[in-house]
Amino acid sequence: MPRWGMVIDQDKCIGCQACSTACKSENNVPHGSPDEQRLRKDIYWNKVIAVTSGKYPKVNTEPISMPCMHCDDAPCVTVCPAKATYRREDGIVVQDFRRCIGCKYCIVACPYGARSFNSKEQEEKEYLRQDLPPDRSVWGQWPFPTRTHGVVEKCTFCFHRIDQGIKEGKKIGKEVVPACVEDCPTRARIFGDLDDTHSEVSSLLASRDWIRLREGLDTKPKVYYLLK
Amino acid sequence: MALTFSQIEGKSKGFYILLIILAAFTLIGFICFMVSYITGHHVLGTSNIIPWGMPIIITIYLIGLSAGSLILSSLTYVFKKEEYRPISRLAVFLAIILIFGAMMGIALDLGRPEKSWRLFMFFVLNNMRSMFAVNGILYGGYFLIGIVYLGAIFAEKYRFIRMMGMLAVFWAALVHMGTGAIFGFIATRPIFFSPIKPFEFLAAAMVSGLALLIIAVVAIFKFTKRDFNKTIIFSLGKLLLTLIILLAVMVLVDKLTHLYSPDREPIVWLLTGTYSWTFWGLQAGLAYILPIVLLAHPRCGMTIKGVIVAAFSVVIGIFGERFALVIPGTAYPLPFYPGKIEGIWGAAGSFPITPVESFMSIGIFTLMGLFLLVGLKYLELLPVGQTGQQAPQPEKKI
Amino acid sequence: MKKSNMSRSKEMKQTTLKLDRRTFLKLSGFAGAAIGANQIIRLDTATASPSPKNSQSALEEKWIATSCLNCQARCATRVRVMNGKAVKITGNPYSQVSEGKICPRAHIGLQVLYDPGRIRTPLKRKNNEKGKGIDPKWVPISWDQAFDEITNRLKKLREDGEPNTLLLFYGLTTISIEDMILRFAQAFGTPNLISGDGLDSETEKSGNWMADGHYTHTAYDLDHTNYILAFGADMVESIKPLSRFLRKWGKIRREKPNRTKIVVMNPRYSLTAAKADEWIPINPGTDGALAMAIAHVILSEELYHKAFIKDWTVGFDSYKKWVLSQYNPKDVSRITGIQPEVIQRIAREFAQTQPAIALRGKESINWPDGSFTSYAIFCLNALVGSIDVPGGVIYQESIRYNEMPRLVEDDIARKGKAKPDLDFRGTDKFPAAKVVTNQIPESLLENTPYPIEMAIGFNSNFNMFAPGTDRWDKALKKLPYYVHLSPFISEMALYADLVLPSTTFLEEWGYDHSPSGSGFAEVKIKQPVVSPYGSSRSVIDILFEITRRLEGGVAQSFANMGDHAEGFVKFRTGPLIPWTDFLKKGVWIGKDYEYRKYDRIFHTPSKKFEFSSGNLKSLLVKMKKGKEEGLDYLPHYKEAKFLGEKEKCPFVLLPYQPLMVIENGSQNYPWAQEIFLPMHGVGWETLVEINSETAKALKLKDGQAVWIESPFQKIKAKVKFSEGVHPGVVAIPVGQGHYSYGKWQKGIGVNPNEIIGVDYDHISGQAAFFNTRVKVYKA
């Protein structure tokens, strides 16, 4: 059973935010308005934060792209009462819109701010799409052309691509990758099986220094950041 | 001399006016809920940084009041303190409607309330590691126990009452410790994260439940023109003082622990930042300091007015305690990475007061008020003396 | 009596108990029903989602190869279309300019296509009053009516023998459209074709031209370079072609054995500086001095590439003498604010890490003497032998599109084209300039060299993106008749008498190639992925129709070229690649790049790289402006002339372009707007960045509203305390401040171009953006 993880090379990442934009277009993630951003009601599946330290002229700003960490010991999985978020066998932490009751306990528990609550019905017609990635639950596929408000959503590691790719016998991590990985222009993001010693992610983790965010909380996140 | 209970007449003008006002606000609250349900939670003050707002604060507050009220009723039915018998039926009834109100509050806060049945699919569809799910068992069971308990009290089956009473006390303690655990077990939020939270919540429940009970008793007895024994109130006041001190000590220990590393920044922010007024003003000021001063004071503690003012202060202050937990607890920005996080990701959240949320919240209270009035009218909750005098004489003076 | 009382009370109790039980049962019954009802009444929006079976089977998926046009790079893309709706844009792996990768703006193309503010039909102005904030009162008319109106007016210009009074503007359009517009200008008979290049980086071109004769952007062989010295270049934010730089950044940092070292000199700590190895803050406008000082170190320590200098350059001795006499690092240190040791160190690193390139960006060269700064920096490449070698400066192969048939030029056209240019290009005012975009307002307002009767704007928005926007507004207002073509009502379209809805790049046929960068040639196709919105038409089709109606020589010049957009593209790209292949793959790539073409690469009098510019000399002498001998042909540094006095306006304004600025003239794209300023973690606004110490000295508070006032205008924005800004500089992003249309851009942020003064690099006509002084104070 593969254990999917992501490696983000901080030396190559240039904070261009192609990952955030590609994710929004791939997954039909609604945008917010200026007020909604100010009040933090808008939805981000992948966000790029900038962390600054130092003083002029010895200043350092690090752009850090944060998808959902798909933690192996995810606090959100522990606290979801309705089993709407759960860890699949292959390591992806899934959010099932159908089961989610919108209690927002997972948002409270997530240390990475990866989750967003959908707080309004989208009016813009551009969000009506027939093709959206199916939302998996134990009872089979449930296409979700428009999202419903009142549930929590987050990055899915584009499991729709992975599952389709596995069905078609393609190599995950090489031929099939999440949208953010595919559209990162610097190729700073690599996706693959952390348990496969021959995968690119494993060889990168073996050969470069890396960190994970908020290691102290012991959530065992599966997104690794290679240091500059 | 036996104590009997009766309904209130419920025919006065005051009663009907109050009924209409409560019903009106409940209706407005319901309309606001429908607005929030149909168009989405963007009309509320919650956001992706402060995901829990007024409904949750009210919920945990009401659970506290309910659990506290039920535990205090056990003074009579379990611990056989006869002097509190006149108010114990009311205490149990209050507990029931308060937990109902709390469950309403949770339903209002959910993004998809029509799926709230999922909270009760214990072990089948629920993840029992989640304290929310465990609390589903606890609140559901508590509601049922409360109803059975009240039924037993009405049926005057004394041994059954005693058994239910013990179960009710034990369960009520679990309920509010469970609520505390919802917060206390979340490592992400340092203001929440503490093993003392369940105990803190239990103490807060007793304190607020008792204060509410005092107010309810005095108010209802006064409105229905019953005399009540002042010594009950004073002894309850002394009990309240003890419980407040206990609570304050627990909170002090909790905050002191958090002032040591690691993760002390959020607590420092709570004590000194934009929401520090909720802690110092509402929680410490109104819930602890003012009531302690009033109740410990030799003269004030011995006047009904003093006890009532102290009880009001507690009731508001404990609400502030819940607010000071939930809002600053989630408002503090998460430290994804060491350094200064720029822009919205590193900024503390703000919780605007929105009309929809406010009226929804008021609606919960008025709904419970409605239930209380209806219950007083149709159920025998209030004590009546043998001689027609509306209050019993205690057997012993305290 | 007691007994009876007791029994009665017991009865009462029993009855009340009964009532009790009953009411309780009722209550619990209700409760149960309520819970059950939840399951039955599904109040969620189930009606909005079709049943699974239907949606799965009815899905038609297409992947169409096309290219992007949200900036000049024109990256090849593939668009996924579901049931006739474009849902995803991703890169085209056949493209090699950026190795199949696209920048974030390409994804925003979906929002450009489905912009709710687009116009559906041609619009005619009803309200003759023109100005900012004045409602034009657009009235929809038919295409026929629009064409009639336009062609009648155009015909009249030709009949009056004054075709040159037609002014043509174009902003970001496909190369195919540019070719068509140029042909139109030539056939019609007007020399006044104004692109947005004069606002971009003409000084880069003039600097190159002075050295090697190529009046083009520079291409760099990024794959193999080991050291990049970036002068004011925002390599990962706004350089051209951006996607190439983004991809190669990843490659040169971690995908080759030697990690390329990147050093950035900029008064602002840009994202590029943040990701580079070293950020060296520099006093604004002194990059030329720094380049000369670096040359000083290389020359004095004899670190230059002796073979290349000897074999393939001229003027080295005078250059060397000049540099060594004037640009000692100690003196330059005072000018630039950089320590002499630092200058010496990076000069040595630059010369000793082979191959190395010195790269210029707008911020270093869009100054009044920018051409010479550009020349000075470019010469550094020659000094270390980085000309036409792997890892150095390379020369972009041009593309041999199928030649258009001979132009049918009549007398009217010939006479018209012989008239002077409106922008004074190629005159002694701007001797080497190919276009002086920002000169147009003055020319229009002063009627020099002659008044303009009619103008047509093709997706231009110069009154937002040129310095001194209010003169543009005045000049546009003065135009007797203005036709604007774009998919939306841009700020420039507000002054139009007629607006024609053109298609976006996802709905039209075209061919495109990237600006200089890859070295090898690459052509990308544009083909419609969806049918055009409303009744919009592609510009090429519009031009074919106009020329058809104009008849005569103009129509004949457009014959036999395909007759419509698809045909035109097929015609032009025919010899390169079979049409069906082109449709499927979307790109054609030329032969591999050939290095060291020294015998034919230098278009200079000496046919070699010139440290003393023979091109410039012959041009200036021709215009009787230049002296025969002299330093005016050597790269040099002249102290920048600022607009505004230091005492009154203590700060230098540094406008910069964040990556999320969509260069098509609109910013009405929420996906771009919400992540507009990643270094500051906010979107939807303009932030003025000031050094934190400077800001404290001004007694400002972080986040408060301030006025930024130049000698010309003032704007209001929120201040941000920054550790990444030179103390004497105030940095502000461009791209916001739109006011013409758009829920997602109107009234958001401010436009720094409103307060920037008008100045030019006089060699190339490039508008100067960085030499305006401002003062900042509480609002």
Short mmCIF file of N, CA and C in Angstrom, two decimals, chain C residues 608-679:
data_model
loop_
_atom_site.label_atom_id
_atom_site.label_comp_id
_atom_site.label_asym_id
_atom_site.label_seq_id
_atom_site.Cartn_x
_atom_site.Cartn_y
_atom_site.Cartn_z
N LYS C 608 31.88 43.52 -34.98
CA LYS C 608 32.31 42.89 -33.74
C LYS C 608 31.56 43.55 -32.59
N PHE C 609 31.77 43.00 -31.40
CA PHE C 609 31.17 43.60 -30.21
C PHE C 609 31.88 44.93 -29.94
N GLU C 610 31.13 45.98 -29.71
CA GLU C 610 31.76 47.29 -29.59
C GLU C 610 31.63 47.87 -28.20
N PHE C 611 32.79 48.09 -27.60
CA PHE C 611 32.77 48.76 -26.31
C PHE C 611 32.58 50.25 -26.47
N SER C 612 32.82 50.71 -27.66
CA SER C 612 32.54 52.11 -27.96
C SER C 612 31.56 52.06 -29.11
N SER C 613 30.37 52.52 -28.92
CA SER C 613 29.30 52.18 -29.84
C SER C 613 29.37 52.89 -31.17
N GLY C 614 29.73 52.12 -32.18
CA GLY C 614 29.75 52.68 -33.52
C GLY C 614 28.35 52.95 -34.03
N ASN C 615 27.41 52.08 -33.64
CA ASN C 615 26.02 52.29 -34.05
C ASN C 615 25.50 53.63 -33.57
N LEU C 616 25.76 53.88 -32.30
CA LEU C 616 25.25 55.12 -31.73
C LEU C 616 25.94 56.31 -32.38
N LYS C 617 27.25 56.13 -32.57
CA LYS C 617 28.00 57.25 -33.14
C LYS C 617 27.46 57.59 -34.50
N SER C 618 27.31 56.59 -35.37
CA SER C 618 26.85 56.92 -36.72
C SER C 618 25.45 57.50 -36.70
N LEU C 619 24.61 57.03 -35.78
CA LEU C 619 23.27 57.56 -35.69
C LEU C 619 23.28 59.01 -35.25
N LEU C 620 24.06 59.30 -34.22
CA LEU C 620 24.06 60.66 -33.70
C LEU C 620 24.74 61.62 -34.65
N VAL C 621 25.79 61.13 -35.28
CA VAL C 621 26.46 62.00 -36.23
C VAL C 621 25.50 62.31 -37.36
N LYS C 622 24.77 61.30 -37.80
CA LYS C 622 23.79 61.51 -38.86
C LYS C 622 22.81 62.60 -38.46
N MET C 623 22.46 62.61 -37.21
CA MET C 623 21.50 63.63 -36.77
C MET C 623 22.21 64.89 -36.34
N LYS C 624 23.48 64.94 -36.59
CA LYS C 624 24.29 66.10 -36.26
C LYS C 624 24.22 66.42 -34.78
N LYS C 625 24.03 65.38 -34.03
CA LYS C 625 23.93 65.62 -32.60
C LYS C 625 25.21 65.21 -31.90
N GLY C 626 25.91 64.24 -32.48
CA GLY C 626 27.05 63.68 -31.77
C GLY C 626 28.36 64.32 -32.14
N LYS C 627 29.26 64.21 -31.23
CA LYS C 627 30.60 64.68 -31.52
C LYS C 627 31.35 63.50 -32.13
N GLU C 628 32.34 63.79 -32.93
CA GLU C 628 33.06 62.71 -33.57
C GLU C 628 33.75 61.82 -32.56
N GLU C 629 34.57 62.44 -31.72
CA GLU C 629 35.23 61.58 -30.73
C GLU C 629 34.42 61.70 -29.45
N GLY C 630 34.71 60.79 -28.62
CA GLY C 630 34.14 61.11 -27.33
C GLY C 630 33.58 59.96 -26.53
N LEU C 631 33.36 60.41 -25.30
CA LEU C 631 32.91 59.44 -24.32
C LEU C 631 31.43 59.16 -24.47
N ASP C 632 30.72 59.97 -25.29
CA ASP C 632 29.30 59.73 -25.39
C ASP C 632 28.97 58.42 -26.07
N TYR C 633 29.98 57.71 -26.59
CA TYR C 633 29.70 56.42 -27.20
C TYR C 633 30.19 55.28 -26.33
N LEU C 634 30.79 55.63 -25.19
CA LEU C 634 31.21 54.59 -24.27
C LEU C 634 30.14 54.43 -23.19
N PRO C 635 30.02 53.26 -22.65
CA PRO C 635 29.10 53.14 -21.50
C PRO C 635 29.59 54.03 -20.38
N HIS C 636 28.66 54.69 -19.72
CA HIS C 636 29.06 55.56 -18.62
C HIS C 636 27.90 55.72 -17.66
N TYR C 637 28.20 56.33 -16.53
CA TYR C 637 27.17 56.61 -15.55
C TYR C 637 27.02 58.12 -15.43
N LYS C 638 25.75 58.55 -15.52
CA LYS C 638 25.50 59.97 -15.26
C LYS C 638 24.54 60.03 -14.09
N GLU C 639 24.78 60.96 -13.19
CA GLU C 639 23.90 61.03 -12.02
C GLU C 639 22.47 61.27 -12.47
N ALA C 640 21.56 60.50 -11.93
CA ALA C 640 20.17 60.55 -12.40
C ALA C 640 19.53 61.88 -12.07
N LYS C 641 18.79 62.37 -13.02
CA LYS C 641 18.01 63.58 -12.78
C LYS C 641 16.67 63.14 -12.21
N PHE C 642 16.37 63.60 -11.01
CA PHE C 642 15.10 63.22 -10.39
C PHE C 642 14.05 64.27 -10.66
N LEU C 643 12.82 63.88 -10.67
CA LEU C 643 11.71 64.82 -10.78
C LEU C 643 11.24 65.11 -9.37
N GLY C 644 11.49 66.33 -8.92
CA GLY C 644 11.15 66.68 -7.54
C GLY C 644 12.42 66.93 -6.77
N GLU C 645 12.34 67.85 -5.80
CA GLU C 645 13.54 68.19 -5.03
C GLU C 645 13.62 67.36 -3.77
N LYS C 646 14.84 67.04 -3.40
CA LYS C 646 15.05 66.15 -2.26
C LYS C 646 14.50 66.75 -0.97
N GLU C 647 14.58 68.07 -0.81
CA GLU C 647 14.14 68.67 0.45
C GLU C 647 12.63 68.53 0.59
N LYS C 648 11.93 68.76 -0.52
CA LYS C 648 10.48 68.69 -0.42
C LYS C 648 9.97 67.26 -0.51
N CYS C 649 10.59 66.49 -1.39
CA CYS C 649 10.16 65.10 -1.59
C CYS C 649 11.34 64.19 -1.30
N PRO C 650 11.47 63.76 -0.05
CA PRO C 650 12.70 63.07 0.34
C PRO C 650 12.85 61.65 -0.20
N PHE C 651 11.76 61.04 -0.72
CA PHE C 651 11.87 59.62 -1.09
C PHE C 651 11.77 59.45 -2.59
N VAL C 652 12.41 58.38 -3.05
CA VAL C 652 12.32 58.03 -4.46
C VAL C 652 11.23 56.97 -4.58
N LEU C 653 10.34 57.16 -5.51
CA LEU C 653 9.23 56.21 -5.68
C LEU C 653 9.69 55.04 -6.52
N LEU C 654 9.43 53.85 -6.04
CA LEU C 654 9.82 52.65 -6.78
C LEU C 654 8.56 51.83 -7.06
N PRO C 655 7.96 52.01 -8.23
CA PRO C 655 6.82 51.17 -8.56
C PRO C 655 7.30 49.81 -9.05
N TYR C 656 6.68 48.74 -8.61
CA TYR C 656 7.11 47.43 -9.08
C TYR C 656 5.88 46.62 -9.48
N GLN C 657 6.09 45.63 -10.31
CA GLN C 657 4.97 44.86 -10.81
C GLN C 657 4.96 43.47 -10.18
N PRO C 658 4.00 43.21 -9.30
CA PRO C 658 3.94 41.85 -8.73
C PRO C 658 3.55 40.86 -9.83
N LEU C 659 3.80 39.61 -9.59
CA LEU C 659 3.54 38.59 -10.59
C LEU C 659 2.07 38.53 -10.98
N MET C 660 1.18 38.76 -10.03
CA MET C 660 -0.24 38.57 -10.29
C MET C 660 -0.89 39.68 -11.10
N VAL C 661 -0.10 40.60 -11.63
CA VAL C 661 -0.69 41.62 -12.50
C VAL C 661 -0.91 40.99 -13.87
N ILE C 662 -2.14 40.99 -14.31
CA ILE C 662 -2.45 40.45 -15.62
C ILE C 662 -2.26 41.59 -16.61
N GLU C 663 -1.42 41.37 -17.62
CA GLU C 663 -1.00 42.51 -18.42
C GLU C 663 -1.98 42.85 -19.55
N ASN C 664 -3.20 42.34 -19.51
CA ASN C 664 -4.10 42.63 -20.62
C ASN C 664 -4.91 43.89 -20.40
N GLY C 665 -4.62 44.61 -19.32
CA GLY C 665 -5.34 45.86 -19.10
C GLY C 665 -6.44 45.77 -18.08
N SER C 666 -6.73 44.57 -17.60
CA SER C 666 -7.76 44.43 -16.59
C SER C 666 -7.21 43.63 -15.43
N GLN C 667 -7.80 43.83 -14.28
CA GLN C 667 -7.37 43.07 -13.11
C GLN C 667 -8.62 42.50 -12.42
N ASN C 668 -9.67 42.33 -13.20
CA ASN C 668 -10.96 41.93 -12.64
C ASN C 668 -11.03 40.43 -12.40
N TYR C 669 -9.97 39.88 -11.85
CA TYR C 669 -9.84 38.44 -11.75
C TYR C 669 -9.59 38.06 -10.31
N PRO C 670 -10.63 37.62 -9.61
CA PRO C 670 -10.48 37.39 -8.16
C PRO C 670 -9.39 36.41 -7.76
N TRP C 671 -9.16 35.36 -8.57
CA TRP C 671 -8.09 34.45 -8.17
C TRP C 671 -6.75 35.16 -8.10
N ALA C 672 -6.55 36.13 -9.00
CA ALA C 672 -5.30 36.89 -8.95
C ALA C 672 -5.36 37.93 -7.84
N GLN C 673 -6.50 38.55 -7.68
CA GLN C 673 -6.62 39.63 -6.71
C GLN C 673 -6.45 39.13 -5.29
N GLU C 674 -6.94 37.95 -4.98
CA GLU C 674 -6.90 37.57 -3.57
C GLU C 674 -5.51 37.16 -3.10
N ILE C 675 -4.59 36.92 -4.04
CA ILE C 675 -3.23 36.59 -3.60
C ILE C 675 -2.24 37.57 -4.22
N PHE C 676 -2.67 38.81 -4.34
CA PHE C 676 -1.92 39.80 -5.10
C PHE C 676 -0.53 40.08 -4.56
N LEU C 677 -0.38 40.17 -3.26
CA LEU C 677 0.92 40.53 -2.68
C LEU C 677 1.39 39.40 -1.76
N PRO C 678 2.00 38.37 -2.30
CA PRO C 678 2.36 37.22 -1.46
C PRO C 678 3.38 37.54 -0.39
N MET C 679 4.28 38.51 -0.66
CA MET C 679 5.28 38.79 0.36
C MET C 679 4.67 39.49 1.56
#
